[in-house]
PDB file of N, CA and C in Angstrom:
ATOM      1  N   MET A   1       9.028  -3.745 -13.833  1.00  0.00           N
ATOM      2  CA  MET A   1       7.991  -4.573 -14.255  1.00  0.00           C
ATOM      3  C   MET A   1       6.732  -3.748 -13.490  1.00  0.00           C
ATOM      4  N   LYS A   2       5.968  -3.388 -14.598  1.00  0.00           N
ATOM      5  CA  LYS A   2       4.512  -2.925 -14.003  1.00  0.00           C
ATOM      6  C   LYS A   2       3.499  -3.972 -13.698  1.00  0.00           C
ATOM      7  N   ARG A   3       2.859  -3.755 -12.533  1.00  0.00           N
ATOM      8  CA  ARG A   3       1.957  -4.709 -12.090  1.00  0.00           C
ATOM      9  C   ARG A   3       0.724  -3.923 -11.875  1.00  0.00           C
ATOM     10  N   ASN A   4      -0.434  -4.775 -11.953  1.00  0.00           N
ATOM     11  CA  ASN A   4      -1.856  -4.293 -11.845  1.00  0.00           C
ATOM     12  C   ASN A   4      -2.055  -4.236 -10.163  1.00  0.00           C
ATOM     13  N   LEU A   5      -2.645  -3.139  -9.687  1.00  0.00           N
ATOM     14  CA  LEU A   5      -3.160  -3.032  -8.455  1.00  0.00           C
ATOM     15  C   LEU A   5      -4.556  -3.773  -8.430  1.00  0.00           C
ATOM     16  N   ILE A   6      -4.757  -4.408  -7.372  1.00  0.00           N
ATOM     17  CA  ILE A   6      -6.113  -5.054  -7.014  1.00  0.00           C
ATOM     18  C   ILE A   6      -6.675  -4.433  -5.521  1.00  0.00           C
ATOM     19  N   ARG A   7      -7.533  -3.756  -5.612  1.00  0.00           N
ATOM     20  CA  ARG A   7      -8.125  -3.338  -4.248  1.00  0.00           C
ATOM     21  C   ARG A   7      -9.147  -4.088  -3.663  1.00  0.00           C
ATOM     22  N   SER A   8      -8.344  -4.799  -2.449  1.00  0.00           N
ATOM     23  CA  SER A   8      -9.483  -5.532  -1.711  1.00  0.00           C
ATOM     24  C   SER A   8     -10.463  -4.527  -1.110  1.00  0.00           C
ATOM     25  N   SER A   9     -11.559  -5.186  -0.566  1.00  0.00           N
ATOM     26  CA  SER A   9     -12.738  -4.342   0.045  1.00  0.00           C
ATOM     27  C   SER A   9     -12.165  -3.772   1.652  1.00  0.00           C
ATOM     28  N   ALA A  10     -11.351  -4.478   2.117  1.00  0.00           N
ATOM     29  CA  ALA A  10     -10.761  -3.698   3.414  1.00  0.00           C
ATOM     30  C   ALA A  10      -9.819  -2.408   2.764  1.00  0.00           C
ATOM     31  N   PHE A  11      -9.292  -2.557   1.925  1.00  0.00           N
ATOM     32  CA  PHE A  11      -8.427  -1.355   1.510  1.00  0.00           C
ATOM     33  C   PHE A  11      -9.285  -0.236   1.082  1.00  0.00           C
ATOM     34  N   ILE A  12     -10.256  -0.527   0.069  1.00  0.00           N
ATOM     35  CA  ILE A  12     -11.352   0.541  -0.122  1.00  0.00           C
ATOM     36  C   ILE A  12     -12.155   1.223   1.147  1.00  0.00           C
ATOM     37  N   ARG A  13     -12.223   0.601   2.002  1.00  0.00           N
ATOM     38  CA  ARG A  13     -12.773   0.946   3.256  1.00  0.00           C
ATOM     39  C   ARG A  13     -11.729   1.790   3.822  1.00  0.00           C
ATOM     40  N   ALA A  14     -10.543   1.413   3.895  1.00  0.00           N
ATOM     41  CA  ALA A  14      -9.581   2.110   4.768  1.00  0.00           C
ATOM     42  C   ALA A  14      -9.258   3.266   3.962  1.00  0.00           C
ATOM     43  N   ALA A  15      -9.433   3.268   2.670  1.00  0.00           N
ATOM     44  CA  ALA A  15      -8.713   4.299   1.861  1.00  0.00           C
ATOM     45  C   ALA A  15      -9.920   5.556   2.020  1.00  0.00           C
ATOM     46  N   LYS A  16     -11.185   5.006   1.766  1.00  0.00           N
ATOM     47  CA  LYS A  16     -12.219   6.154   2.282  1.00  0.00           C
ATOM     48  C   LYS A  16     -12.038   6.875   3.454  1.00  0.00           C
ATOM     49  N   LYS A  17     -11.850   6.029   4.484  1.00  0.00           N
ATOM     50  CA  LYS A  17     -11.617   6.772   5.886  1.00  0.00           C
ATOM     51  C   LYS A  17     -10.475   7.555   5.808  1.00  0.00           C
ATOM     52  N   PHE A  18      -9.183   7.064   5.258  1.00  0.00           N
ATOM     53  CA  PHE A  18      -8.049   7.977   5.146  1.00  0.00           C
ATOM     54  C   PHE A  18      -8.262   9.138   4.415  1.00  0.00           C
ATOM     55  N   VAL A  19      -8.958   9.099   3.383  1.00  0.00           N
ATOM     56  CA  VAL A  19      -9.243  10.336   2.363  1.00  0.00           C
ATOM     57  C   VAL A  19     -10.089  11.352   3.281  1.00  0.00           C
ATOM     58  N   LYS A  20     -11.201  10.738   3.944  1.00  0.00           N
ATOM     59  CA  LYS A  20     -11.921  11.765   4.737  1.00  0.00           C
ATOM     60  C   LYS A  20     -11.137  12.402   5.951  1.00  0.00           C
ATOM     61  N   LYS A  21     -10.329  11.664   6.297  1.00  0.00           N
ATOM     62  CA  LYS A  21      -9.421  12.101   7.331  1.00  0.00           C
ATOM     63  C   LYS A  21      -8.298  13.135   7.217  1.00  0.00           C
ATOM     64  N   HIS A  22      -7.841  12.572   5.861  1.00  0.00           N
ATOM     65  CA  HIS A  22      -6.546  13.509   5.573  1.00  0.00           C
ATOM     66  C   HIS A  22      -6.738  13.976   3.780  1.00  0.00           C
ATOM     67  N   PRO A  23      -7.802  14.716   3.491  1.00  0.00           N
ATOM     68  CA  PRO A  23      -7.937  15.160   2.426  1.00  0.00           C
ATOM     69  C   PRO A  23      -6.670  15.701   1.714  1.00  0.00           C
ATOM     70  N   ASN A  24      -5.704  16.358   2.273  1.00  0.00           N
ATOM     71  CA  ASN A  24      -4.601  17.049   1.889  1.00  0.00           C
ATOM     72  C   ASN A  24      -3.680  15.898   1.296  1.00  0.00           C
ATOM     73  N   LEU A  25      -3.720  14.676   1.667  1.00  0.00           N
ATOM     74  CA  LEU A  25      -2.775  13.553   1.349  1.00  0.00           C
ATOM     75  C   LEU A  25      -3.280  12.621   0.323  1.00  0.00           C
ATOM     76  N   VAL A  26      -4.390  12.921  -0.284  1.00  0.00           N
ATOM     77  CA  VAL A  26      -4.927  12.092  -1.357  1.00  0.00           C
ATOM     78  C   VAL A  26      -3.766  12.225  -2.473  1.00  0.00           C
ATOM     79  N   GLN A  27      -3.333  13.254  -2.949  1.00  0.00           N
ATOM     80  CA  GLN A  27      -2.099  13.219  -4.190  1.00  0.00           C
ATOM     81  C   GLN A  27      -1.067  12.426  -3.730  1.00  0.00           C
ATOM     82  N   ASP A  28      -0.636  12.547  -2.447  1.00  0.00           N
ATOM     83  CA  ASP A  28       0.524  11.632  -2.149  1.00  0.00           C
ATOM     84  C   ASP A  28       0.181  10.103  -2.284  1.00  0.00           C
ATOM     85  N   LEU A  29      -0.883   9.728  -1.626  1.00  0.00           N
ATOM     86  CA  LEU A  29      -1.555   8.356  -1.951  1.00  0.00           C
ATOM     87  C   LEU A  29      -1.618   7.916  -3.306  1.00  0.00           C
ATOM     88  N   GLN A  30      -2.129   8.817  -4.140  1.00  0.00           N
ATOM     89  CA  GLN A  30      -2.241   8.388  -5.700  1.00  0.00           C
ATOM     90  C   GLN A  30      -0.789   8.272  -6.213  1.00  0.00           C
ATOM     91  N   GLU A  31       0.177   9.110  -6.024  1.00  0.00           N
ATOM     92  CA  GLU A  31       1.457   9.042  -6.476  1.00  0.00           C
ATOM     93  C   GLU A  31       2.174   7.862  -6.061  1.00  0.00           C
ATOM     94  N   THR A  32       2.028   7.455  -4.657  1.00  0.00           N
ATOM     95  CA  THR A  32       2.443   6.153  -4.179  1.00  0.00           C
ATOM     96  C   THR A  32       1.991   4.887  -4.634  1.00  0.00           C
ATOM     97  N   LEU A  33       0.738   4.952  -5.030  1.00  0.00           N
ATOM     98  CA  LEU A  33       0.180   3.628  -5.807  1.00  0.00           C
ATOM     99  C   LEU A  33       0.803   3.362  -7.167  1.00  0.00           C
ATOM    100  N   LYS A  34       0.828   4.656  -7.856  1.00  0.00           N
ATOM    101  CA  LYS A  34       1.383   4.693  -8.989  1.00  0.00           C
ATOM    102  C   LYS A  34       2.833   4.378  -9.094  1.00  0.00           C
ATOM    103  N   LEU A  35       3.596   4.694  -8.264  1.00  0.00           N
ATOM    104  CA  LEU A  35       5.009   4.218  -8.062  1.00  0.00           C
ATOM    105  C   LEU A  35       5.035   2.589  -7.718  1.00  0.00           C
ATOM    106  N   LEU A  36       4.059   2.212  -6.879  1.00  0.00           N
ATOM    107  CA  LEU A  36       4.232   0.817  -6.349  1.00  0.00           C
ATOM    108  C   LEU A  36       3.771   0.006  -7.586  1.00  0.00           C
ATOM    109  N   SER A  37       2.916   0.343  -8.431  1.00  0.00           N
ATOM    110  CA  SER A  37       2.534  -0.340  -9.508  1.00  0.00           C
ATOM    111  C   SER A  37       3.772  -0.546 -10.575  1.00  0.00           C
ATOM    112  N   GLU A  38       4.545   0.491 -10.821  1.00  0.00           N
ATOM    113  CA  GLU A  38       5.585   0.801 -11.813  1.00  0.00           C
ATOM    114  C   GLU A  38       6.769   0.168 -11.240  1.00  0.00           C
ATOM    115  N   ASP A  39       7.134   0.012  -9.829  1.00  0.00           N
ATOM    116  CA  ASP A  39       8.129  -0.476  -9.286  1.00  0.00           C
ATOM    117  C   ASP A  39       8.076  -0.803  -7.816  1.00  0.00           C
ATOM    118  N   ALA A  40       7.597  -1.661  -7.483  1.00  0.00           N
ATOM    119  CA  ALA A  40       7.334  -1.752  -5.905  1.00  0.00           C
ATOM    120  C   ALA A  40       8.678  -1.808  -5.099  1.00  0.00           C
ATOM    121  N   PHE A  41       9.841  -1.945  -5.681  1.00  0.00           N
ATOM    122  CA  PHE A  41      11.057  -1.836  -4.814  1.00  0.00           C
ATOM    123  C   PHE A  41      11.776  -0.421  -5.074  1.00  0.00           C
ATOM    124  N   ASP A  42      10.915   0.488  -5.483  1.00  0.00           N
ATOM    125  CA  ASP A  42      11.641   1.918  -5.639  1.00  0.00           C
ATOM    126  C   ASP A  42      12.181   2.358  -4.330  1.00  0.00           C
ATOM    127  N   SER A  43      13.120   2.842  -4.104  1.00  0.00           N
ATOM    128  CA  SER A  43      13.858   3.387  -2.735  1.00  0.00           C
ATOM    129  C   SER A  43      13.103   4.196  -2.199  1.00  0.00           C
ATOM    130  N   GLN A  44      12.048   5.271  -2.761  1.00  0.00           N
ATOM    131  CA  GLN A  44      11.201   6.081  -2.170  1.00  0.00           C
ATOM    132  C   GLN A  44      10.213   5.401  -1.298  1.00  0.00           C
ATOM    133  N   LEU A  45       9.850   4.047  -1.832  1.00  0.00           N
ATOM    134  CA  LEU A  45       8.729   3.607  -1.070  1.00  0.00           C
ATOM    135  C   LEU A  45       9.310   2.819   0.206  1.00  0.00           C
ATOM    136  N   GLU A  46      10.398   2.703   0.400  1.00  0.00           N
ATOM    137  CA  GLU A  46      11.020   1.868   1.642  1.00  0.00           C
ATOM    138  C   GLU A  46      10.057   0.527   1.792  1.00  0.00           C
ATOM    139  N   THR A  47       9.940  -0.165   0.703  1.00  0.00           N
ATOM    140  CA  THR A  47       9.214  -1.368   0.847  1.00  0.00           C
ATOM    141  C   THR A  47       9.878  -2.398   1.563  1.00  0.00           C
ATOM    142  N   HIS A  48       9.057  -2.998   2.550  1.00  0.00           N
ATOM    143  CA  HIS A  48       9.779  -4.120   3.255  1.00  0.00           C
ATOM    144  C   HIS A  48       8.605  -5.156   3.804  1.00  0.00           C
ATOM    145  N   LYS A  49       9.355  -6.350   4.015  1.00  0.00           N
ATOM    146  CA  LYS A  49       8.423  -7.641   4.114  1.00  0.00           C
ATOM    147  C   LYS A  49       8.139  -7.447   5.757  1.00  0.00           C
ATOM    148  N   LEU A  50       6.878  -8.111   5.858  1.00  0.00           N
ATOM    149  CA  LEU A  50       6.207  -8.060   7.343  1.00  0.00           C
ATOM    150  C   LEU A  50       6.536  -9.395   7.971  1.00  0.00           C
ATOM    151  N   HIS A  51       6.470  -9.293   9.100  1.00  0.00           N
ATOM    152  CA  HIS A  51       6.751 -10.799   9.925  1.00  0.00           C
ATOM    153  C   HIS A  51       5.390 -10.847  11.156  1.00  0.00           C
ATOM    154  N   GLY A  52       5.565 -11.789  11.908  1.00  0.00           N
ATOM    155  CA  GLY A  52       4.418 -12.120  12.731  1.00  0.00           C
ATOM    156  C   GLY A  52       3.263 -12.427  12.185  1.00  0.00           C
ATOM    157  N   GLU A  53       2.252 -11.694  12.667  1.00  0.00           N
ATOM    158  CA  GLU A  53       0.846 -11.977  12.352  1.00  0.00           C
ATOM    159  C   GLU A  53       0.585 -11.328  10.795  1.00  0.00           C
ATOM    160  N   PHE A  54       1.411 -10.727  10.368  1.00  0.00           N
ATOM    161  CA  PHE A  54       1.388  -9.961   8.883  1.00  0.00           C
ATOM    162  C   PHE A  54       2.472 -10.867   8.110  1.00  0.00           C
ATOM    163  N   LYS A  55       3.006 -11.962   8.297  1.00  0.00           N
ATOM    164  CA  LYS A  55       3.605 -12.698   7.503  1.00  0.00           C
ATOM    165  C   LYS A  55       3.104 -13.102   6.151  1.00  0.00           C
ATOM    166  N   GLY A  56       4.027 -12.711   5.020  1.00  0.00           N
ATOM    167  CA  GLY A  56       3.448 -12.715   3.657  1.00  0.00           C
ATOM    168  C   GLY A  56       2.986 -11.538   2.954  1.00  0.00           C
ATOM    169  N   SER A  57       2.776 -10.463   3.996  1.00  0.00           N
ATOM    170  CA  SER A  57       2.467  -9.198   3.233  1.00  0.00           C
ATOM    171  C   SER A  57       3.726  -8.343   3.379  1.00  0.00           C
ATOM    172  N   TRP A  58       3.461  -7.409   2.595  1.00  0.00           N
ATOM    173  CA  TRP A  58       4.669  -6.229   2.475  1.00  0.00           C
ATOM    174  C   TRP A  58       4.054  -5.018   2.807  1.00  0.00           C
ATOM    175  N   ALA A  59       4.794  -3.892   3.134  1.00  0.00           N
ATOM    176  CA  ALA A  59       4.311  -2.470   3.518  1.00  0.00           C
ATOM    177  C   ALA A  59       5.373  -1.610   2.558  1.00  0.00           C
ATOM    178  N   CYS A  60       4.816  -0.625   2.207  1.00  0.00           N
ATOM    179  CA  CYS A  60       5.662   0.792   1.854  1.00  0.00           C
ATOM    180  C   CYS A  60       5.218   1.900   2.372  1.00  0.00           C
ATOM    181  N   SER A  61       5.906   2.826   2.451  1.00  0.00           N
ATOM    182  CA  SER A  61       5.919   4.016   3.222  1.00  0.00           C
ATOM    183  C   SER A  61       5.569   5.361   2.214  1.00  0.00           C
ATOM    184  N   PHE A  62       4.707   6.167   2.771  1.00  0.00           N
ATOM    185  CA  PHE A  62       4.696   7.481   2.076  1.00  0.00           C
ATOM    186  C   PHE A  62       4.533   8.519   3.160  1.00  0.00           C
ATOM    187  N   GLY A  63       5.121   9.649   3.135  1.00  0.00           N
ATOM    188  CA  GLY A  63       5.128  10.538   4.252  1.00  0.00           C
ATOM    189  C   GLY A  63       5.696   9.970   5.340  1.00  0.00           C
ATOM    190  N   TYR A  64       5.708  10.411   6.574  1.00  0.00           N
ATOM    191  CA  TYR A  64       6.425  10.139   7.789  1.00  0.00           C
ATOM    192  C   TYR A  64       5.835   8.944   8.379  1.00  0.00           C
ATOM    193  N   ASP A  65       4.556   8.880   8.655  1.00  0.00           N
ATOM    194  CA  ASP A  65       3.804   7.804   9.337  1.00  0.00           C
ATOM    195  C   ASP A  65       2.953   7.130   8.723  1.00  0.00           C
ATOM    196  N   LEU A  66       2.769   6.969   7.484  1.00  0.00           N
ATOM    197  CA  LEU A  66       1.656   6.609   6.518  1.00  0.00           C
ATOM    198  C   LEU A  66       2.266   5.177   5.541  1.00  0.00           C
ATOM    199  N   ARG A  67       1.212   4.293   5.657  1.00  0.00           N
ATOM    200  CA  ARG A  67       1.847   2.915   5.070  1.00  0.00           C
ATOM    201  C   ARG A  67       0.752   2.425   4.256  1.00  0.00           C
ATOM    202  N   VAL A  68       1.099   1.703   3.212  1.00  0.00           N
ATOM    203  CA  VAL A  68       0.032   0.742   2.417  1.00  0.00           C
ATOM    204  C   VAL A  68       0.709  -0.670   2.575  1.00  0.00           C
ATOM    205  N   MET A  69      -0.319  -1.562   3.037  1.00  0.00           N
ATOM    206  CA  MET A  69       0.160  -2.756   3.134  1.00  0.00           C
ATOM    207  C   MET A  69      -0.401  -3.573   1.888  1.00  0.00           C
ATOM    208  N   PHE A  70       0.215  -4.392   1.324  1.00  0.00           N
ATOM    209  CA  PHE A  70      -0.054  -5.259   0.234  1.00  0.00           C
ATOM    210  C   PHE A  70       0.558  -6.671   0.070  1.00  0.00           C
ATOM    211  N   LYS A  71       0.088  -7.641  -0.762  1.00  0.00           N
ATOM    212  CA  LYS A  71       0.686  -8.611  -1.028  1.00  0.00           C
ATOM    213  C   LYS A  71       0.822  -8.958  -2.512  1.00  0.00           C
ATOM    214  N   PHE A  72       1.910  -9.776  -2.843  1.00  0.00           N
ATOM    215  CA  PHE A  72       2.224  -9.832  -4.281  1.00  0.00           C
ATOM    216  C   PHE A  72       1.301 -11.153  -4.562  1.00  0.00           C
ATOM    217  N   VAL A  73       0.542 -11.341  -5.575  1.00  0.00           N
ATOM    218  CA  VAL A  73      -0.515 -12.425  -5.769  1.00  0.00           C
ATOM    219  C   VAL A  73      -0.261 -12.531  -7.461  1.00  0.00           C
ATOM    220  N   ASP A  74      -0.939 -13.610  -7.931  1.00  0.00           N
ATOM    221  CA  ASP A  74      -0.990 -14.183  -9.193  1.00  0.00           C
ATOM    222  C   ASP A  74      -2.614 -13.815  -9.431  1.00  0.00           C
ATOM    223  N   HIS A  75      -2.842 -13.083 -10.551  1.00  0.00           N
ATOM    224  CA  HIS A  75      -4.150 -12.561 -10.988  1.00  0.00           C
ATOM    225  C   HIS A  75      -4.117 -12.955 -12.491  1.00  0.00           C
ATOM    226  N   GLU A  76      -5.052 -14.055 -12.867  1.00  0.00           N
ATOM    227  CA  GLU A  76      -5.158 -14.153 -14.206  1.00  0.00           C
ATOM    228  C   GLU A  76      -3.902 -14.646 -14.953  1.00  0.00           C
ATOM    229  N   GLY A  77      -2.969 -15.204 -14.150  1.00  0.00           N
ATOM    230  CA  GLY A  77      -1.688 -15.618 -14.954  1.00  0.00           C
ATOM    231  C   GLY A  77      -0.609 -14.494 -14.848  1.00  0.00           C
ATOM    232  N   VAL A  78      -0.825 -13.432 -14.131  1.00  0.00           N
ATOM    233  CA  VAL A  78       0.172 -12.403 -14.209  1.00  0.00           C
ATOM    234  C   VAL A  78       0.170 -11.825 -12.727  1.00  0.00           C
ATOM    235  N   GLU A  79       1.519 -11.471 -12.253  1.00  0.00           N
ATOM    236  CA  GLU A  79       1.960 -10.994 -10.974  1.00  0.00           C
ATOM    237  C   GLU A  79       1.117  -9.792 -10.925  1.00  0.00           C
ATOM    238  N   ALA A  80       0.419  -9.555  -9.825  1.00  0.00           N
ATOM    239  CA  ALA A  80      -0.094  -8.359  -9.424  1.00  0.00           C
ATOM    240  C   ALA A  80       0.040  -8.063  -7.966  1.00  0.00           C
ATOM    241  N   ILE A  81      -0.537  -6.863  -7.552  1.00  0.00           N
ATOM    242  CA  ILE A  81      -0.304  -6.377  -6.038  1.00  0.00           C
ATOM    243  C   ILE A  81      -1.871  -6.372  -5.513  1.00  0.00           C
ATOM    244  N   LEU A  82      -1.996  -7.003  -4.506  1.00  0.00           N
ATOM    245  CA  LEU A  82      -3.257  -6.968  -3.985  1.00  0.00           C
ATOM    246  C   LEU A  82      -3.178  -5.866  -2.756  1.00  0.00           C
ATOM    247  N   LEU A  83      -3.916  -4.807  -2.685  1.00  0.00           N
ATOM    248  CA  LEU A  83      -3.877  -3.784  -1.809  1.00  0.00           C
ATOM    249  C   LEU A  83      -4.548  -4.176  -0.462  1.00  0.00           C
ATOM    250  N   GLU A  84      -3.975  -4.247   0.688  1.00  0.00           N
ATOM    251  CA  GLU A  84      -4.828  -4.687   1.838  1.00  0.00           C
ATOM    252  C   GLU A  84      -5.463  -3.626   2.682  1.00  0.00           C
ATOM    253  N   THR A  85      -4.399  -2.682   3.146  1.00  0.00           N
ATOM    254  CA  THR A  85      -4.895  -1.387   3.732  1.00  0.00           C
ATOM    255  C   THR A  85      -4.160  -0.205   3.574  1.00  0.00           C
ATOM    256  N   VAL A  86      -4.586   0.867   4.153  1.00  0.00           N
ATOM    257  CA  VAL A  86      -3.783   2.152   4.196  1.00  0.00           C
ATOM    258  C   VAL A  86      -4.102   2.806   5.442  1.00  0.00           C
ATOM    259  N   GLY A  87      -3.346   3.511   5.922  1.00  0.00           N
ATOM    260  CA  GLY A  87      -3.336   4.340   7.070  1.00  0.00           C
ATOM    261  C   GLY A  87      -1.800   4.893   7.783  1.00  0.00           C
ATOM    262  N   THR A  88      -2.340   5.170   8.903  1.00  0.00           N
ATOM    263  CA  THR A  88      -0.986   5.597   9.606  1.00  0.00           C
ATOM    264  C   THR A  88      -0.416   4.229  10.130  1.00  0.00           C
ATOM    265  N   HIS A  89       0.861   4.301  10.633  1.00  0.00           N
ATOM    266  CA  HIS A  89       1.603   3.206  11.324  1.00  0.00           C
ATOM    267  C   HIS A  89       0.819   2.547  12.274  1.00  0.00           C
ATOM    268  N   GLU A  90       0.335   3.194  13.188  1.00  0.00           N
ATOM    269  CA  GLU A  90      -0.521   2.520  14.151  1.00  0.00           C
ATOM    270  C   GLU A  90      -1.874   2.086  13.733  1.00  0.00           C
ATOM    271  N   GLU A  91      -2.497   2.551  12.492  1.00  0.00           N
ATOM    272  CA  GLU A  91      -3.790   2.088  12.162  1.00  0.00           C
ATOM    273  C   GLU A  91      -3.414   0.711  11.403  1.00  0.00           C
ATOM    274  N   VAL A  92      -2.451   0.644  10.551  1.00  0.00           N
ATOM    275  CA  VAL A  92      -2.106  -0.619   9.693  1.00  0.00           C
ATOM    276  C   VAL A  92      -1.606  -1.725  10.497  1.00  0.00           C
ATOM    277  N   TYR A  93      -0.850  -1.317  11.629  1.00  0.00           N
ATOM    278  CA  TYR A  93      -0.313  -2.454  12.403  1.00  0.00           C
ATOM    279  C   TYR A  93      -0.884  -2.695  13.598  1.00  0.00           C
TER     280      TYR A  93
END
């Protein structure tokens, strides 16, 4: 099931910072977002539910230590993915 990706302002800020810091990983991020849109539970993404202060959010992996945090939301009557942030494991959590 293909889902639309909605970029939050926090995600946009984090993505700009991430791209500036890791220009060599832009392609990996783009491919991850494409795959997330097409199948959020593809095994390559290692999608997992978060707990504690991030309860209700999910995260997926790309690369060794890189994460995209997101939520499943209803947007105009259709299930979509709200992108919350991106960065290293330490930056995201």
